[in-house]
Amino acid sequence: MAGVAAAAAAAWEFHLPLTPTDLRRDDGRGGYVVQKVMSARELPPALTAFRTAFRARGALAVLQHFDSLYSLLHHFQAVETAVREDGLELMMQVVSHHSKELPAILGGTGLSQADRTAHLNTLKMNCYLLTGLVDAFETESSSSALLEVDPSGKNKKNRTKISGSLWEEEREPLLRLLTQLLQLDLRQLWGGLVVEEDFVSLVTGSCYRILENSSIGLQKYRATREAVTHLLTAALIHYNHMFSATLKITQMLHHFEHVATVFAQAVSLWATEYGLKSLVGELLREIGQKHQQDLARDASGVKGYAVFITELAEQIPALVLSHISVLLHHLDGESYMMRNAILAAMAEVLVQVLNGDQLEEAARGTRDQFLNMLQAHVCDVHSFVRSRVLQLFTRIVQCKALPLTQFQSVVSLAVGRLKDKSVIVVKNAIQLLAAFLSNNPFSCKLSCTDLTEPLNKEVQKLQEMRAHDRSTAAPAIAPEEEWEAMLPEVRAATQQLFEPSQEGEEEELEVEETVESTLEKIIGLLRKLNYRSAARITQKALCRFQGKEPFSGPAEESKEVAILGVLKRIYTGSCLGENSGDPPRDKTEEVVLEEQCQTEMVKQKMLVQYLQDAYNFSAKITEALSLISKMMYENCVSVVQEAIAFFVTVSKFGVPQALLGVRRMLPLIWSKDPAIKEAVLNAYRQLYLNPSGDSERARAQGLVHSLSLIMVDASLGTIQCLEEIISEFVEKDEIKPAVIQLLWEQFTEKSQCSLLERRAAVMLLGMMARRKPEIIGSNLDVLVTVGLSEKLCEDYRLAQEVCNAISRLACSPKPALGKNSAPFRLPQNHMLFDCLSETVSKGFGQPSAHWIPFMEAAVMLIYQLAEGAEEICAHILQVCSQQALDKLQEADRQKADPGVSPSRVSDDASSLPTFLLVHLVSLVGQVALQQVAYLEVSVSAELRRRRILREEKTKKRSGSSVKRQRPQSMGKETTMEEELGLVGASADDTEAELIRSICETELLDEKHLFSAFVPLVLKICSNPGLYSDSSLSAAAALSLGKFCMIRTERQYRDLSYCLTLLPLSDRGLHKLQDNFDCFADKLQDPTIYGYFQTVLARFRRAGGKPETKALAEELEQKLSACHNRGLDSAETCQEGSRTPVPEPAKQKPPGSSCHQPLSTANRNEDFVTPQSRSLRNQKRGKKRPPPKKAVVAFSSDENSSEDELSAELREEETPTKTTPITRSSARRLR
């Protein structure tokens, strides 16, 4: 049967068609024609018949059953999946069986023409059918992949079924089968000739079709990619597929960018493993011949070329270097992606090939050319190219492939790109500078200050070496040649010796006692060009030292010849060697010495150049620091992160300016962006939490020392930022116990340290106690006894930091919701408050610039932690005021004498030291402010806590039966109040009103301690001429502002009075006019109106421009109108000044309250407003006689009357016993 099939196949030949329909038409060449295209229903039995025939006749069965498989390809989309997979499995069995038979058939000698034709047709048919199935399955796979990326969720089950077919499993075995087939010597089937090119293209086309699948680059298809590569390798080696492969690869790179990586790996394999290096050049040449206009228009096609060039250069850079010239013209094209690819290829060549010091001259030239091209494109017109080049330079620097001669130029370019408008360029410029720092060849410390001294020293040494070299190189001319040059002048001078006119000079020159001294004298005269004197001495020496060298010679010589001969021997040095007995210097020794000098000179030049390069590099980095530090607050998060990372790198190289950048990044810890906050934490974690050291103790010392340096001369904001960072570290347990132990040792002086380090230790402990208060709480006694001891009273800054650290005990986290725990308080007799009281009192009488900050911290701490804080502070006020009175009495006793009147003593403002008044008013103001804060914060919170506790107890006692007995309306009202959240609001308002009423009516009452100090503060503020010290005026003004926090009725008066203390300019007058609405309704008060009149009077006395005077007059008219006309004339005033003025209330005496009046809209008789609690309190207060208040008269700065001096603190006005600042015990809070 096989013979019959072979004979039948010999009658026709199977021609590979261009399209499937060509097989159904007879082209007249005797080729095979499909007889019938079966329907989809007929295919299953037809495949069964083909399988039966295959088992009987082998692979040649396809000659009779080709139409069945052709019909399957024709109806591929219509048939069921099982039929498709059955056909694929059958064809793989047929091709596998045929590939196993062919070696024996082709190796035999009795292969007839008919059998050869039959097997050739069988091979073509089988491969045509198999590759057709490959194309069909790949088309279906691609369409299913497109369905999977469809955003709609329909037909999900169907998509899963299609993607789970057998094709992905059979793809790799099929490719191996085709590879095995191509590895056979198939040329015999074509009569020993070249295999038909269409057949090779048919088989390799399946490979390219598989690679068109966009998912082929996934890791799970790695084996498939390798199978494709091996199949194409067989075609390239055995069937001369290089030209076709070049065209096909170029086309696919243009249309499918995902194949760039696959082809780059394949081409690298073919070039290195199989010697197909020419393919690299062909591919690069094809890409290089692409028109630049086409590349600029088609960005998607360029991307495939760019990725292919870049990855090919990474894998085989040497081969790319050999053919990169065909691509260089694209650097001038418009496609930025092509420029990036070529520049990336250059960078890879520089890193992997043109790297090192052993390069030949040609290679160095190529390297420098590539580097120059890269530097030129740092300023490319496209930001992506500039960014990419900076990335490439970063890689070059990290791989240490940048020559030292190029360092300065590239660093300068990177610093220049820090001003680029593109964010991505700036980001990569920072990364490049960081890479330069991390891989710099100079030193681990890059400080211009540290490098200046060694550079100057080595430069001076080089100059000295050059000067010495010039001096030693001066006698480069041989002595004999020099003698011949000077011989005519020497002969002329010698001849003058024998002239009569020269005889008078014989006695002027004398011969030395010895030959050696005479020789030295003659040599000196010759070098000074004094030839006549040298000849004269030589003439005399010939007479005196006859027979002695070098003054010996033939007797028959004339005197002139003898003198010239002696001078020649002396000058050329021949006689010196003979006279001294030293052997002449060997020329070889001179050459060696000269070479050594030249070698030392070269080394010194290299050293100077090295130091100069290091200095220039450090200067550029310093310049970059100022630019990068400004980028920490850019809007781009990535730039901020790079800037932070850069300063971390710079800090490791000892650049002094790096500390400024490290401090500058501190406020970023408050950034709302979590990435920036984490970057700051990581930066400080790298800089300080990982110090170098062999032991835990050494690392702790390094950490403490570094953190202490940051706090030196740091501002309050910097310290607060650092506290936030340290608290984050403490919360994550990143601060080791050894660090805390070392801080306590430094504070207690168990570890030797400076005073600044002790202060920093206390500050760090306080920062850590923010998240872990037990750090301070467990060592409270140590802090008190050491930090507030008697010997440390002079260092108030340390005591202040101790108070701040202890205050962390009151800053514990808020209690959880539903828990009303009592606040942490210490008893009034605790040693802490005794030490604070004693330290404040003792320092009160000593002049110190740091006592006031310590006092403020101490008073704040007392109010935060003490039970009965008002009593403690009242005692401190009494003690300090008594010290002031004692000083005043002592001064008065010293000045009281019969020649001085009592009024003179009382009028003398210098009778009390200024610092005492400053301390006193500062202490009073701080206590007043903390008292108000204590009432509004601590007392208010305690009232609320106790109210909540009472409400909870009430709810527990009241049962459900009580609730049922309530009226229905009451229940609904309560429910409505609960829904609106008004249940606790009214109680909170009541408590707040109670606290406010205490501040308004009682704190400044004459029965309380503050009332004794208010006149003193007002006296100092109202008499700047009498109390001219600036610090005293500032302290009094600040204390006055703090008193204003207590009672609102005095705020407007005091603020208006402060205007009289300030110089009023034209601009200030305009500001008063513009903000007239803010104080128009307060002009009803005569005191406030008087202060404004004082301000305008001072302005008129000072003079000014006419238009400014007109403005002042207009303002004065408006002030007078609003003050005099009252509510009845409010509308008229408003029309004239366009300023809404509310109606004034009834005229009150100057000492009464001055609240803002109600608006006219609330005067409707039909609208009745219930009386507020404050109004009821005021009515109840009328039953009591009003307390007498001191009336303070304000005058000019030049004059002070006895009434004004009466506001001074007198002894009888000072309380003699401790009085609580709040209400008395009989009127405690109810």
PDB file of C-alpha atoms in Angstrom, residues 1069-1215:
ATOM      1  CA  LEU A1069      -2.152 106.607  60.684  1.00  0.00           C
ATOM      2  CA  HIS A1070      -3.461 105.021  57.515  1.00  0.00           C
ATOM      3  CA  LYS A1071      -3.775 101.702  59.361  1.00  0.00           C
ATOM      4  CA  LEU A1072      -5.880 103.361  62.073  1.00  0.00           C
ATOM      5  CA  GLN A1073      -8.111 104.826  59.384  1.00  0.00           C
ATOM      6  CA  ASP A1074      -8.464 101.494  57.571  1.00  0.00           C
ATOM      7  CA  ASN A1075      -9.284  99.569  60.769  1.00  0.00           C
ATOM      8  CA  PHE A1076     -11.623 102.156  62.259  1.00  0.00           C
ATOM      9  CA  ASP A1077     -14.438  99.589  62.298  1.00  0.00           C
ATOM     10  CA  CYS A1078     -12.518  97.460  64.800  1.00  0.00           C
ATOM     11  CA  PHE A1079     -12.612 100.054  67.604  1.00  0.00           C
ATOM     12  CA  ALA A1080     -15.387 102.503  66.686  1.00  0.00           C
ATOM     13  CA  ASP A1081     -17.843 101.034  69.193  1.00  0.00           C
ATOM     14  CA  LYS A1082     -15.252 101.216  72.010  1.00  0.00           C
ATOM     15  CA  LEU A1083     -14.877 105.013  71.757  1.00  0.00           C
ATOM     16  CA  GLN A1084     -17.825 105.497  74.150  1.00  0.00           C
ATOM     17  CA  ASP A1085     -15.366 104.814  76.969  1.00  0.00           C
ATOM     18  CA  PRO A1086     -13.737 108.165  77.828  1.00  0.00           C
ATOM     19  CA  THR A1087     -10.486 106.501  78.800  1.00  0.00           C
ATOM     20  CA  ILE A1088     -10.124 104.776  75.417  1.00  0.00           C
ATOM     21  CA  TYR A1089     -11.163 107.973  73.648  1.00  0.00           C
ATOM     22  CA  GLY A1090      -8.532 109.891  75.628  1.00  0.00           C
ATOM     23  CA  TYR A1091      -5.789 107.528  74.544  1.00  0.00           C
ATOM     24  CA  PHE A1092      -6.678 108.024  70.889  1.00  0.00           C
ATOM     25  CA  GLN A1093      -6.655 111.776  71.389  1.00  0.00           C
ATOM     26  CA  THR A1094      -3.173 111.467  72.893  1.00  0.00           C
ATOM     27  CA  VAL A1095      -1.985 109.551  69.842  1.00  0.00           C
ATOM     28  CA  LEU A1096      -3.341 112.211  67.443  1.00  0.00           C
ATOM     29  CA  ALA A1097      -1.900 115.021  69.533  1.00  0.00           C
ATOM     30  CA  ARG A1098       1.581 113.480  69.362  1.00  0.00           C
ATOM     31  CA  PHE A1099       1.219 113.100  65.605  1.00  0.00           C
ATOM     32  CA  ARG A1100       0.243 116.758  65.159  1.00  0.00           C
ATOM     33  CA  ARG A1101       3.248 117.877  67.226  1.00  0.00           C
ATOM     34  CA  ALA A1102       5.556 115.780  65.087  1.00  0.00           C
ATOM     35  CA  GLY A1103       4.350 117.482  61.891  1.00  0.00           C
ATOM     36  CA  GLY A1104       3.998 115.895  58.483  1.00  0.00           C
ATOM     37  CA  LYS A1105       2.724 116.297  54.950  1.00  0.00           C
ATOM     38  CA  PRO A1106      -0.426 118.361  54.328  1.00  0.00           C
ATOM     39  CA  GLU A1107      -2.395 115.394  53.062  1.00  0.00           C
ATOM     40  CA  THR A1108      -1.394 113.427  56.155  1.00  0.00           C
ATOM     41  CA  LYS A1109      -2.535 116.269  58.419  1.00  0.00           C
ATOM     42  CA  ALA A1110      -5.844 116.292  56.581  1.00  0.00           C
ATOM     43  CA  LEU A1111      -6.184 112.567  57.198  1.00  0.00           C
ATOM     44  CA  ALA A1112      -5.447 113.099  60.909  1.00  0.00           C
ATOM     45  CA  GLU A1113      -8.122 115.809  61.114  1.00  0.00           C
ATOM     46  CA  GLU A1114     -10.636 113.548  59.399  1.00  0.00           C
ATOM     47  CA  LEU A1115      -9.832 110.735  61.811  1.00  0.00           C
ATOM     48  CA  GLU A1116     -10.187 113.094  64.769  1.00  0.00           C
ATOM     49  CA  GLN A1117     -13.617 114.192  63.564  1.00  0.00           C
ATOM     50  CA  LYS A1118     -14.745 110.591  63.261  1.00  0.00           C
ATOM     51  CA  LEU A1119     -13.398 109.801  66.738  1.00  0.00           C
ATOM     52  CA  SER A1120     -15.221 112.792  68.218  1.00  0.00           C
ATOM     53  CA  ALA A1121     -18.467 112.009  66.410  1.00  0.00           C
ATOM     54  CA  CYS A1122     -18.528 108.399  67.585  1.00  0.00           C
ATOM     55  CA  HIS A1123     -17.653 109.409  71.133  1.00  0.00           C
ATOM     56  CA  ASN A1124     -20.081 112.336  71.600  1.00  0.00           C
ATOM     57  CA  ARG A1125     -23.162 111.506  69.597  1.00  0.00           C
ATOM     58  CA  GLY A1126     -23.806 108.043  71.098  1.00  0.00           C
ATOM     59  CA  LEU A1127     -26.501 105.713  69.945  1.00  0.00           C
ATOM     60  CA  ASP A1128     -28.867 108.464  68.815  1.00  0.00           C
ATOM     61  CA  SER A1129     -26.365 109.685  66.241  1.00  0.00           C
ATOM     62  CA  ALA A1130     -25.021 106.314  65.139  1.00  0.00           C
ATOM     63  CA  GLU A1131     -26.703 106.500  61.748  1.00  0.00           C
ATOM     64  CA  THR A1132     -25.338 109.960  61.043  1.00  0.00           C
ATOM     65  CA  CYS A1133     -21.840 108.815  61.945  1.00  0.00           C
ATOM     66  CA  GLN A1134     -22.202 105.795  59.746  1.00  0.00           C
ATOM     67  CA  GLU A1135     -23.294 107.919  56.758  1.00  0.00           C
ATOM     68  CA  GLY A1136     -20.385 110.289  57.180  1.00  0.00           C
ATOM     69  CA  SER A1137     -17.669 107.687  57.613  1.00  0.00           C
ATOM     70  CA  ARG A1138     -19.262 104.599  56.050  1.00  0.00           C
ATOM     71  CA  THR A1139     -18.379 102.780  59.287  1.00  0.00           C
ATOM     72  CA  PRO A1140     -21.093 100.843  61.107  1.00  0.00           C
ATOM     73  CA  VAL A1141     -21.115 101.947  64.745  1.00  0.00           C
ATOM     74  CA  PRO A1142     -23.309 100.117  67.270  1.00  0.00           C
ATOM     75  CA  GLU A1143     -25.357 102.082  69.763  1.00  0.00           C
ATOM     76  CA  PRO A1144     -23.507 102.854  72.992  1.00  0.00           C
ATOM     77  CA  ALA A1145     -24.749 101.636  76.313  1.00  0.00           C
ATOM     78  CA  LYS A1146     -25.435 103.811  79.286  1.00  0.00           C
ATOM     79  CA  GLN A1147     -22.493 105.866  80.343  1.00  0.00           C
ATOM     80  CA  LYS A1148     -20.490 104.067  82.979  1.00  0.00           C
ATOM     81  CA  PRO A1149     -17.828 105.380  85.283  1.00  0.00           C
ATOM     82  CA  PRO A1150     -14.236 104.778  84.213  1.00  0.00           C
ATOM     83  CA  GLY A1151     -13.739 102.024  86.689  1.00  0.00           C
ATOM     84  CA  SER A1152     -16.792 100.006  85.741  1.00  0.00           C
ATOM     85  CA  SER A1153     -17.106  97.220  83.213  1.00  0.00           C
ATOM     86  CA  CYS A1154     -17.005  98.141  79.571  1.00  0.00           C
ATOM     87  CA  HIS A1155     -18.671  95.265  77.723  1.00  0.00           C
ATOM     88  CA  GLN A1156     -19.702  95.610  74.091  1.00  0.00           C
ATOM     89  CA  PRO A1157     -23.349  96.807  73.953  1.00  0.00           C
ATOM     90  CA  LEU A1158     -26.148  94.859  72.350  1.00  0.00           C
ATOM     91  CA  SER A1159     -27.177  95.694  68.798  1.00  0.00           C
ATOM     92  CA  THR A1160     -30.403  97.623  68.100  1.00  0.00           C
ATOM     93  CA  ALA A1161     -32.060  94.540  66.648  1.00  0.00           C
ATOM     94  CA  ASN A1162     -32.359  93.050  70.114  1.00  0.00           C
ATOM     95  CA  ARG A1163     -34.247  96.015  71.581  1.00  0.00           C
ATOM     96  CA  ASN A1164     -37.594  94.885  70.263  1.00  0.00           C
ATOM     97  CA  GLU A1165     -40.058  94.745  73.140  1.00  0.00           C
ATOM     98  CA  ASP A1166     -41.775  91.686  71.717  1.00  0.00           C
ATOM     99  CA  PHE A1167     -38.531  89.665  71.965  1.00  0.00           C
ATOM    100  CA  VAL A1168     -37.696  88.777  75.551  1.00  0.00           C
ATOM    101  CA  THR A1169     -34.330  87.219  76.296  1.00  0.00           C
ATOM    102  CA  PRO A1170     -33.858  85.332  79.578  1.00  0.00           C
ATOM    103  CA  GLN A1171     -31.274  86.766  81.857  1.00  0.00           C
ATOM    104  CA  SER A1172     -27.906  85.075  81.645  1.00  0.00           C
ATOM    105  CA  ARG A1173     -26.067  83.736  84.615  1.00  0.00           C
ATOM    106  CA  SER A1174     -23.533  86.534  84.433  1.00  0.00           C
ATOM    107  CA  LEU A1175     -26.284  89.150  84.574  1.00  0.00           C
ATOM    108  CA  ARG A1176     -27.843  87.449  87.595  1.00  0.00           C
ATOM    109  CA  ASN A1177     -24.430  87.371  89.236  1.00  0.00           C
ATOM    110  CA  GLN A1178     -24.031  91.071  88.543  1.00  0.00           C
ATOM    111  CA  LYS A1179     -27.390  91.794  90.160  1.00  0.00           C
ATOM    112  CA  ARG A1180     -26.522  89.740  93.195  1.00  0.00           C
ATOM    113  CA  GLY A1181     -23.226  91.562  93.313  1.00  0.00           C
ATOM    114  CA  LYS A1182     -25.007  94.898  93.682  1.00  0.00           C
ATOM    115  CA  LYS A1183     -26.136  93.899  97.156  1.00  0.00           C
ATOM    116  CA  ARG A1184     -22.546  94.019  98.289  1.00  0.00           C
ATOM    117  CA  PRO A1185     -20.788  97.369  98.457  1.00  0.00           C
ATOM    118  CA  PRO A1186     -18.480  97.695  95.452  1.00  0.00           C
ATOM    119  CA  PRO A1187     -14.794  97.290  96.309  1.00  0.00           C
ATOM    120  CA  LYS A1188     -12.613 100.325  96.193  1.00  0.00           C
ATOM    121  CA  LYS A1189     -10.318 100.337  93.215  1.00  0.00           C
ATOM    122  CA  ALA A1190      -7.232 102.381  92.715  1.00  0.00           C
ATOM    123  CA  VAL A1191      -7.632 105.049  90.075  1.00  0.00           C
ATOM    124  CA  VAL A1192      -4.506 105.250  87.951  1.00  0.00           C
ATOM    125  CA  ALA A1193      -3.864 108.537  86.143  1.00  0.00           C
ATOM    126  CA  PHE A1194      -1.740 108.440  83.029  1.00  0.00           C
ATOM    127  CA  SER A1195       0.389 111.431  82.132  1.00  0.00           C
ATOM    128  CA  SER A1196       3.110 112.246  79.649  1.00  0.00           C
ATOM    129  CA  ASP A1197       6.532 110.684  79.743  1.00  0.00           C
ATOM    130  CA  GLU A1198       8.165 113.886  80.945  1.00  0.00           C
ATOM    131  CA  ASN A1199       6.119 114.598  84.110  1.00  0.00           C
ATOM    132  CA  SER A1200       5.165 112.424  87.050  1.00  0.00           C
ATOM    133  CA  SER A1201       3.108 113.648  89.932  1.00  0.00           C
ATOM    134  CA  GLU A1202       2.765 112.378  93.454  1.00  0.00           C
ATOM    135  CA  ASP A1203      -0.472 110.636  92.495  1.00  0.00           C
ATOM    136  CA  GLU A1204       1.365 108.652  89.868  1.00  0.00           C
ATOM    137  CA  LEU A1205       4.160 107.768  92.251  1.00  0.00           C
ATOM    138  CA  SER A1206       1.532 106.511  94.663  1.00  0.00           C
ATOM    139  CA  ALA A1207       1.074 103.547  92.339  1.00  0.00           C
ATOM    140  CA  GLU A1208       4.427 102.178  93.445  1.00  0.00           C
ATOM    141  CA  LEU A1209       4.471  99.078  95.607  1.00  0.00           C
ATOM    142  CA  ARG A1210       4.661 100.077  99.264  1.00  0.00           C
ATOM    143  CA  GLU A1211       5.257  97.943 102.270  1.00  0.00           C
ATOM    144  CA  GLU A1212       1.760  98.357 103.656  1.00  0.00           C
ATOM    145  CA  GLU A1213       0.298  97.215 100.300  1.00  0.00           C
ATOM    146  CA  THR A1214       2.169  93.938 100.373  1.00  0.00           C
ATOM    147  CA  PRO A1215       0.226  91.065 102.003  1.00  0.00           C
TER     148      PRO A1215
END
